Amino acid sequence: MKKLLSLCLVSMIGFSALFGMAGPNPNARNNPDGTITIFAVDKDASVKPKQTVDKFKDVTTINGKAIKKRNPITFDLSAYADHEVYVEFSCDIKVVTKDNSPVDLMWMINELSGGTLPTLCQKKVESGVWTTMKGEMDISLGANKNLYLSGAGIDNAQTTFYLKNIEIKLSGESLSKPTQAAQTWMEADSIKAAYDGLIPHIGIACGWRGELQDFDIQDGLARHVNSITTGNEFKPDFIFNWASHSQMSPDLFVAENGKAIEVPMGMPNFGNMKGIINAVTDMKIQMRGHVLVWHSQTPKWFFREGYNDNGALVDPETMTARQEWYIKSVLEEVANLEKRFNKGKRLVYAWDVVNEAVSDGASKNAWLRTDSDWYRVYGDETFILNAFRFANKYAPADVELVYNDYGTYSPAKRDAICNLVDEIKATPGARIDAVGMQSHVSIDYPTIDNYEKTVQAFLSHGVDVQVTELDIANGQKKYNSGKLKKAYKDYFAMYLRNRKTEGKNGISGVTIWGIQDDGTWLNNQPEHKGNKQYPLLFNKDYTCKPAFYGVLEAAEEYKQQQ
Ligand code: GLA
């Protein structure tokens, strides 16, 4: 390692002398979206482009004997000094050593300011064998930076290098001026058309006031999605319209457990449910119902004696009757509105029956969230099992019933949810069709691989997966549009790999949590204070971000592979 370090230090000094002046890189082109692509290595006497090697055209050969510098292959990045850059690198390489010994190759960037030598990718390769190398990283570029090949035990003079399919993509704010005028969401290709026949439900979450109420926004949503979720309006506090409910209905509600309970006087117009169902009908799309049972955004009085904020918690039997009454009332109202506006045809095709009931630090014996009035009343999972029984009893059979949660990729939480799915399935009269993965992810967490494992764990328990609240935060990092695009593309490619097909469980829907960056909930979260988040597909003027094209490209590439 020491040897390697000094090798790189020497090479940096050498490069500064060679490439001391920043100028445009002749091997780079500016892309219409403001990103940069470097497509060829820095030229010197050792480099011969456009050779035919092993029947491949357009191979660059690097003759070791003619190399004058320390590192055999370099790409000059000095033109991009003082930028925070996200680098995506890939190439196919073949190295032929004189004695046929393998070599340990490393692609690095000589960024020494932080005392580190960032390695984009590293691989031990056999002599004479073509190998693909790929890597990506965020880096803050100083002057005189190069991306270069290095490695342990390479004797340049005794080695020939061959490179093909070189692609280095740099993205970052103000790297170059985008030449393409941004398309608005009404001009761009439709996401739902791209995913037609692949993923049944493609959705975006929105609000009623300021969004769904606006006819232009209805048009944009209807162009791109076939499903919406209202962020708040189908939650208990909105359905109850924040009323205090001191007034009781003259009729008692008789629950299936025989208990007759007093119930609050109606649910004042069910909030904005009527307007929403009417709008969704006009848009000729569908929606997810979110959410029936949740510890949050449910009035305190609902759990307390006399429907009074200050009352004691009611007993489980009373709470079960109240839960049945609530679920029945909401589902019946939806059915009424579907009848009234849509000739009885289905508009709300899925319900998040229970949201976030499993603890983040789940263990085998303590896996339920305890900071919840639902939990406080029961002390166990009875309220979850009952919720799936009541939803099954009062919802039409084709409405999908979903358990929804966040952070599902932590192994303990994932396992607890898998057990819960089994338990719901084993409960007489209950039904569960899917696990909802909220998916408030960030660029760095979780890995796609870990997320995919979680998807497959849920599928193996005989349910579908619905991605219910996807947004991709830049988190602690500064926003980088190219990086977000790649993340969206990778997520959607993974969703397509695991999509629902005839007779097989899979991902049956993907909903993105919000339309445009200015409306994201993330910027109201204390952990993001001072670091603005840009997690969605559209800018605040409803122009398409690179991330939008990432979603489209994932579908195009998937179709090409089929
Ligand atoms: C959770 C809930 C959503 C919403 C988000 C924050 O994920 O399920 O309904 O409240 O938090 O916007």
PDB file of C-alpha atoms in Angstrom, residues 208 233-234 239 269-279 287 329-331 333-334 337 341 351:
ATOM      1  CA  TRP A 208     -56.266  18.000  -2.844  1.00  0.00           C
ATOM      2  CA  GLU A 233     -57.021  13.298   2.665  1.00  0.00           C
ATOM      3  CA  PHE A 234     -57.927   9.649   3.271  1.00  0.00           C
ATOM      4  CA  ILE A 239     -61.820  11.954   7.163  1.00  0.00           C
ATOM      5  CA  ASN A 269     -68.683  14.945   4.672  1.00  0.00           C
ATOM      6  CA  PHE A 270     -65.747  12.538   4.910  1.00  0.00           C
ATOM      7  CA  GLY A 271     -63.456  15.509   4.411  1.00  0.00           C
ATOM      8  CA  ASN A 272     -62.777  15.975   0.710  1.00  0.00           C
ATOM      9  CA  MET A 273     -63.480  12.404  -0.303  1.00  0.00           C
ATOM     10  CA  LYS A 274     -66.325  13.368  -2.608  1.00  0.00           C
ATOM     11  CA  GLY A 275     -64.292  15.920  -4.573  1.00  0.00           C
ATOM     12  CA  ILE A 276     -61.383  13.550  -4.837  1.00  0.00           C
ATOM     13  CA  ILE A 277     -63.376  10.575  -6.098  1.00  0.00           C
ATOM     14  CA  ASN A 278     -65.131  12.869  -8.566  1.00  0.00           C
ATOM     15  CA  ALA A 279     -61.769  14.171  -9.869  1.00  0.00           C
ATOM     16  CA  MET A 287     -56.348   5.537  -6.653  1.00  0.00           C
ATOM     17  CA  SER A 329     -68.109   3.557   7.336  1.00  0.00           C
ATOM     18  CA  VAL A 330     -65.134   4.584   5.175  1.00  0.00           C
ATOM     19  CA  LEU A 331     -65.384   1.621   2.810  1.00  0.00           C
ATOM     20  CA  GLU A 333     -68.720   5.721   1.654  1.00  0.00           C
ATOM     21  CA  VAL A 334     -66.140   4.919  -1.031  1.00  0.00           C
ATOM     22  CA  LEU A 337     -69.151   7.514  -4.264  1.00  0.00           C
ATOM     23  CA  PHE A 341     -69.601   9.030  -9.958  1.00  0.00           C
ATOM     24  CA  TRP A 351     -56.125   0.189   0.724  1.00  0.00           C
TER      25      TRP A 351
END
